[in-house]
mmCIF file of C-alpha atoms in Angstrom:
data_model
loop_
_atom_site.group_PDB
_atom_site.id
_atom_site.type_symbol
_atom_site.label_atom_id
_atom_site.label_comp_id
_atom_site.label_asym_id
_atom_site.label_seq_id
_atom_site.Cartn_x
_atom_site.Cartn_y
_atom_site.Cartn_z
ATOM 1 C CA MET A 1 0.045 0.011 -0.049
ATOM 2 C CA SER A 2 1.642 3.268 -1.195
ATOM 3 C CA SER A 3 -1.182 5.664 -0.986
ATOM 4 C CA CYS A 4 -0.972 8.489 1.611
ATOM 5 C CA ILE A 5 -3.003 8.395 4.733
ATOM 6 C CA GLU A 6 -4.056 11.432 6.767
ATOM 7 C CA VAL A 7 -4.805 11.200 10.491
ATOM 8 C CA ALA A 8 -7.015 14.236 10.608
ATOM 9 C CA ALA A 9 -7.428 13.888 14.588
ATOM 10 C CA ALA A 10 -3.705 14.046 15.087
ATOM 11 C CA ARG A 11 -2.334 16.779 17.268
ATOM 12 C CA PRO A 12 -1.164 19.530 16.762
ATOM 13 C CA TYR A 13 -2.482 19.210 13.166
ATOM 14 C CA PRO A 14 -3.124 16.359 10.640
ATOM 15 C CA TYR A 15 -0.306 13.761 10.257
ATOM 16 C CA ARG A 16 0.251 12.146 6.885
ATOM 17 C CA PHE A 17 2.028 9.079 6.143
ATOM 18 C CA ALA A 18 2.521 6.392 3.268
ATOM 19 C CA PRO A 19 2.746 2.783 4.495
ATOM 20 C CA ALA A 20 5.516 2.056 2.375
ATOM 21 C CA SER A 21 7.885 4.450 3.916
ATOM 22 C CA THR A 22 6.580 4.315 7.564
ATOM 23 C CA ALA A 23 7.716 2.119 10.367
ATOM 24 C CA LEU A 24 6.054 1.326 13.803
ATOM 25 C CA VAL A 25 8.791 1.435 16.628
ATOM 26 C CA VAL A 26 7.593 -0.385 19.831
ATOM 27 C CA ILE A 27 9.782 0.517 22.659
ATOM 28 C CA ASP A 28 11.008 -1.905 25.366
ATOM 29 C CA MET A 29 7.777 -3.972 25.964
ATOM 30 C CA GLN A 30 9.932 -6.286 28.165
ATOM 31 C CA ARG A 31 9.027 -8.409 31.259
ATOM 32 C CA ASP A 32 11.528 -6.346 33.235
ATOM 33 C CA PHE A 33 9.443 -3.281 32.873
ATOM 34 C CA LEU A 34 5.896 -4.618 32.856
ATOM 35 C CA GLU A 35 5.848 -7.531 35.261
ATOM 36 C CA ARG A 36 6.100 -8.099 38.909
ATOM 37 C CA GLY A 37 9.707 -9.187 39.893
ATOM 38 C CA GLY A 38 11.238 -7.206 36.987
ATOM 39 C CA PHE A 39 13.497 -4.020 37.118
ATOM 40 C CA GLY A 40 10.542 -1.614 37.120
ATOM 41 C CA ASP A 41 8.933 -3.372 40.050
ATOM 42 C CA MET A 42 12.152 -3.561 42.085
ATOM 43 C CA LEU A 43 12.690 0.095 41.611
ATOM 44 C CA GLY A 44 9.552 0.452 43.580
ATOM 45 C CA ASN A 45 7.132 1.291 40.780
ATOM 46 C CA ASP A 46 3.566 0.156 40.528
ATOM 47 C CA VAL A 47 3.805 -1.988 37.407
ATOM 48 C CA GLY A 48 0.104 -2.151 37.337
ATOM 49 C CA GLN A 49 0.116 1.461 35.840
ATOM 50 C CA LEU A 50 1.370 -0.341 32.646
ATOM 51 C CA ALA A 51 -1.418 -2.972 32.610
ATOM 52 C CA ALA A 52 -3.447 -1.468 29.772
ATOM 53 C CA VAL A 53 -0.316 -0.990 27.539
ATOM 54 C CA ALA A 54 0.221 -4.524 26.626
ATOM 55 C CA PRO A 55 -3.236 -5.343 25.219
ATOM 56 C CA ARG A 56 -3.291 -1.978 23.394
ATOM 57 C CA CYS A 57 -0.033 -2.674 21.849
ATOM 58 C CA ALA A 58 -1.245 -5.998 20.577
ATOM 59 C CA GLN A 59 -3.993 -4.384 18.738
ATOM 60 C CA LEU A 60 -1.469 -1.777 17.435
ATOM 61 C CA LEU A 61 0.735 -4.422 16.125
ATOM 62 C CA ALA A 62 -2.121 -6.298 14.526
ATOM 63 C CA TRP A 63 -3.110 -3.180 12.762
ATOM 64 C CA ALA A 64 0.486 -2.329 11.762
ATOM 65 C CA ARG A 65 0.810 -5.939 10.231
ATOM 66 C CA ARG A 66 -2.395 -5.717 8.210
ATOM 67 C CA LEU A 67 -1.055 -2.457 6.980
ATOM 68 C CA GLU A 68 2.252 -4.011 6.108
ATOM 69 C CA LEU A 69 4.193 -1.543 8.065
ATOM 70 C CA ARG A 70 7.719 -2.167 8.851
ATOM 71 C CA ILE A 71 7.865 -3.163 12.678
ATOM 72 C CA ILE A 72 10.851 -2.579 14.933
ATOM 73 C CA HIS A 73 11.014 -3.658 18.639
ATOM 74 C CA THR A 74 13.530 -2.291 20.831
ATOM 75 C CA GLN A 75 15.028 -4.082 23.937
ATOM 76 C CA GLU A 76 16.880 -2.267 26.588
ATOM 77 C CA ALA A 77 19.542 -5.134 27.535
ATOM 78 C CA HIS A 78 23.152 -5.232 28.095
ATOM 79 C CA ALA A 79 25.843 -7.769 27.211
ATOM 80 C CA LYS A 80 26.297 -10.479 29.605
ATOM 81 C CA ASP A 81 29.702 -8.897 30.640
ATOM 82 C CA LEU A 82 28.096 -5.429 31.098
ATOM 83 C CA ALA A 83 30.716 -4.000 28.754
ATOM 84 C CA ASP A 84 28.129 -1.750 27.209
ATOM 85 C CA CYS A 85 26.835 -0.559 30.570
ATOM 86 C CA PRO A 86 28.438 2.698 31.836
ATOM 87 C CA PRO A 87 29.500 2.419 35.507
ATOM 88 C CA SER A 88 27.262 5.587 36.084
ATOM 89 C CA LYS A 89 24.199 3.735 34.956
ATOM 90 C CA ARG A 90 24.754 0.824 37.014
ATOM 91 C CA ALA A 91 25.516 2.878 40.077
ATOM 92 C CA ARG A 92 22.570 5.108 39.719
ATOM 93 C CA GLY A 93 20.324 5.111 42.639
ATOM 94 C CA GLY A 94 22.562 3.173 44.848
ATOM 95 C CA LEU A 95 20.257 -0.030 44.519
ATOM 96 C CA ALA A 96 20.804 -3.103 46.515
ATOM 97 C CA THR A 97 19.969 -5.122 43.315
ATOM 98 C CA GLY A 98 20.477 -3.224 40.077
ATOM 99 C CA ILE A 99 21.455 -3.742 36.485
ATOM 100 C CA GLY A 100 23.351 -7.108 36.073
ATOM 101 C CA ASP A 101 22.447 -8.446 39.530
ATOM 102 C CA ALA A 102 20.250 -11.482 39.848
ATOM 103 C CA GLY A 103 16.619 -10.820 40.346
ATOM 104 C CA PRO A 104 13.259 -12.891 40.355
ATOM 105 C CA LEU A 105 13.381 -12.707 36.389
ATOM 106 C CA GLY A 106 16.947 -13.374 36.018
ATOM 107 C CA ARG A 107 19.914 -11.059 35.797
ATOM 108 C CA ILE A 108 18.419 -7.493 35.419
ATOM 109 C CA LEU A 109 18.603 -5.802 31.982
ATOM 110 C CA VAL A 110 20.884 -8.458 30.716
ATOM 111 C CA GLU A 111 20.463 -10.090 27.116
ATOM 112 C CA GLY A 112 19.235 -13.517 27.024
ATOM 113 C CA GLU A 113 17.637 -13.269 30.659
ATOM 114 C CA PRO A 114 13.979 -13.929 31.223
ATOM 115 C CA GLY A 115 13.452 -10.305 32.248
ATOM 116 C CA SER A 116 14.749 -9.024 29.000
ATOM 117 C CA ASP A 117 12.348 -10.887 26.969
ATOM 118 C CA PHE A 118 9.133 -9.403 25.587
ATOM 119 C CA VAL A 119 5.740 -9.734 27.035
ATOM 120 C CA ALA A 120 3.673 -12.087 25.219
ATOM 121 C CA GLU A 121 1.199 -9.593 23.789
ATOM 122 C CA ALA A 122 3.963 -7.501 22.210
ATOM 123 C CA ALA A 123 6.335 -10.286 21.150
ATOM 124 C CA PRO A 124 8.011 -9.779 17.850
ATOM 125 C CA LEU A 125 7.293 -12.039 14.810
ATOM 126 C CA ALA A 126 10.264 -13.766 13.271
ATOM 127 C CA ARG A 127 10.308 -11.363 10.283
ATOM 128 C CA GLU A 128 10.256 -8.233 12.425
ATOM 129 C CA THR A 129 13.414 -6.413 13.511
ATOM 130 C CA VAL A 130 14.631 -6.475 17.071
ATOM 131 C CA ILE A 131 17.250 -3.672 18.157
ATOM 132 C CA ARG A 132 19.047 -4.312 21.351
ATOM 133 C CA LYS A 133 19.968 -0.940 22.815
ATOM 134 C CA PRO A 134 22.206 -0.258 25.877
ATOM 135 C CA GLY A 135 20.714 3.118 26.411
ATOM 136 C CA LYS A 136 17.394 4.883 26.887
ATOM 137 C CA GLY A 137 17.338 6.184 23.083
ATOM 138 C CA ALA A 138 16.840 3.653 20.318
ATOM 139 C CA PHE A 139 19.447 5.422 18.157
ATOM 140 C CA TYR A 140 22.339 5.445 20.656
ATOM 141 C CA ALA A 141 25.057 2.713 19.933
ATOM 142 C CA THR A 142 22.712 0.862 17.569
ATOM 143 C CA ASN A 143 22.280 0.656 13.661
ATOM 144 C CA LEU A 144 18.658 1.657 13.693
ATOM 145 C CA GLU A 145 19.140 4.835 11.637
ATOM 146 C CA HIS A 146 21.234 2.780 8.955
ATOM 147 C CA GLN A 147 18.394 0.234 8.886
ATOM 148 C CA LEU A 148 15.687 2.829 8.501
ATOM 149 C CA ARG A 149 17.524 4.764 5.665
ATOM 150 C CA CYS A 150 18.296 1.453 3.917
ATOM 151 C CA ALA A 151 14.677 0.679 3.903
ATOM 152 C CA GLY A 152 13.583 4.032 2.627
ATOM 153 C CA ILE A 153 11.689 4.861 5.943
ATOM 154 C CA THR A 154 10.816 8.668 6.540
ATOM 155 C CA HIS A 155 8.027 8.376 9.081
ATOM 156 C CA LEU A 156 7.849 6.541 12.440
ATOM 157 C CA LEU A 157 4.972 5.777 14.685
ATOM 158 C CA PHE A 158 6.040 5.272 18.390
ATOM 159 C CA ALA A 159 4.515 3.122 21.198
ATOM 160 C CA GLY A 160 5.811 1.277 24.243
ATOM 161 C CA VAL A 161 7.161 2.144 27.605
ATOM 162 C CA THR A 162 8.032 4.361 29.362
ATOM 163 C CA THR A 163 6.501 7.509 27.658
ATOM 164 C CA GLU A 164 8.775 10.141 29.433
ATOM 165 C CA VAL A 165 11.937 8.171 29.210
ATOM 166 C CA CYS A 166 12.689 5.695 26.493
ATOM 167 C CA VAL A 167 9.824 6.511 24.157
ATOM 168 C CA GLN A 168 10.296 10.184 24.429
ATOM 169 C CA THR A 169 14.114 9.919 24.145
ATOM 170 C CA SER A 170 13.889 7.781 21.044
ATOM 171 C CA MET A 171 11.297 10.122 19.466
ATOM 172 C CA ARG A 172 13.623 12.980 20.075
ATOM 173 C CA GLU A 173 16.600 11.207 18.476
ATOM 174 C CA ALA A 174 14.401 10.384 15.578
ATOM 175 C CA ASN A 175 13.183 13.996 15.195
ATOM 176 C CA ASP A 176 16.785 15.423 15.238
ATOM 177 C CA ARG A 177 17.449 12.960 12.326
ATOM 178 C CA GLY A 178 14.788 14.320 10.230
ATOM 179 C CA PHE A 179 12.156 11.477 10.594
ATOM 180 C CA GLU A 180 8.540 12.575 10.897
ATOM 181 C CA CYS A 181 7.197 11.133 14.152
ATOM 182 C CA LEU A 182 3.885 10.324 15.768
ATOM 183 C CA ILE A 183 3.403 8.778 19.256
ATOM 184 C CA VAL A 184 0.279 6.682 19.619
ATOM 185 C CA GLU A 185 -0.950 7.963 22.764
ATOM 186 C CA ASP A 186 -2.958 4.959 24.272
ATOM 187 C CA CYS A 187 -0.237 2.539 23.275
ATOM 188 C CA THR A 188 2.444 3.912 25.555
ATOM 189 C CA GLY A 189 2.522 4.086 29.485
ATOM 190 C CA SER A 190 4.308 5.394 32.388
ATOM 191 C CA TYR A 191 4.484 4.351 36.104
ATOM 192 C CA PHE A 192 3.389 7.995 36.733
ATOM 193 C CA PRO A 193 0.345 9.017 34.635
ATOM 194 C CA GLN A 194 1.243 12.815 35.139
ATOM 195 C CA PHE A 195 4.549 12.155 33.516
ATOM 196 C CA LYS A 196 3.041 10.569 30.460
ATOM 197 C CA ARG A 197 0.562 13.451 30.053
ATOM 198 C CA VAL A 198 3.284 16.085 30.333
ATOM 199 C CA ALA A 199 5.623 14.143 27.981
ATOM 200 C CA ILE A 200 3.154 14.037 25.208
ATOM 201 C CA GLU A 201 2.198 17.830 25.725
ATOM 202 C CA MET A 202 5.914 18.498 25.247
ATOM 203 C CA ILE A 203 6.140 16.446 22.231
ATOM 204 C CA VAL A 204 3.178 18.295 20.293
ATOM 205 C CA ALA A 205 3.810 21.865 21.909
ATOM 206 C CA GLN A 206 4.977 24.721 19.693
ATOM 207 C CA GLY A 207 3.516 23.340 16.498
ATOM 208 C CA GLY A 208 4.823 19.801 17.066
ATOM 209 C CA ILE A 209 8.329 20.704 17.919
ATOM 210 C CA VAL A 210 9.138 16.843 18.507
ATOM 211 C CA GLY A 211 6.086 15.389 16.469
ATOM 212 C CA TRP A 212 2.487 14.495 16.525
ATOM 213 C CA ALA A 213 0.335 12.486 18.865
ATOM 214 C CA ALA A 214 -2.956 10.454 18.202
ATOM 215 C CA PRO A 215 -4.838 7.464 19.629
ATOM 216 C CA LEU A 216 -4.883 4.127 17.888
ATOM 217 C CA ASP A 217 -8.405 4.466 16.921
ATOM 218 C CA ALA A 218 -7.706 7.786 15.062
ATOM 219 C CA LEU A 219 -4.893 5.819 13.097
ATOM 220 C CA ALA A 220 -7.116 3.052 12.316
ATOM 221 C CA ALA A 221 -10.068 5.139 11.196
ATOM 222 C CA ALA A 222 -7.682 7.153 8.845
ATOM 223 C CA ALA A 223 -6.345 4.107 7.235
ATOM 224 C CA ALA A 224 -9.892 2.659 6.829
ATOM 225 C CA ALA A 225 -11.063 5.705 5.032
ATOM 226 C CA PRO A 226 -11.531 5.713 1.362
ATOM 227 C CA ALA A 227 -8.483 7.405 -0.543
ATOM 228 C CA GLY A 228 -9.249 11.151 -1.107
#
């Protein structure tokens, strides 16, 4: 499908994208962040705040697959020897159990451990791209930009967790690289609802200084509408 789709309900003004040049980027839908016993839980967060995100992301993924969008899943996970984890990141917070240490879901934020795996609702298909990232942003120390350029991608839809940290960071990185970005509002979440609300307002402020925002239903309605 190469025709252009216009999401009239997007903020701050309509967002237009062509499926052939658009990718969905689903950020860090991992057990370590969404489940009890994971890193988010061990930090003292209420993981129940993210409960609605996984099923909504499942619906978004199903929609994107029907539309034949390129789909990219990011995974914040470090190498087993922690060579790609800055000491400052590991030490942050002075945690008794932190990155690389053993927790209920295995070693925290380490590749190959149960906690670093994706929740079932947002698990990638074999044909979809998984980007393992050592930082909060999806572009830092990864080849994501190269993959997107090679595929002719110009527009990015963002979902996942958490809104104000890894999602917003990745979206800002993408914006600086010239990609046209939209955050799917009800497919992203935070342990702190007020942080999610403010992060989205920061994205769409000043004429969309970082990008656009719209709910999944608005995207689906726009894609289903007859071409104008």
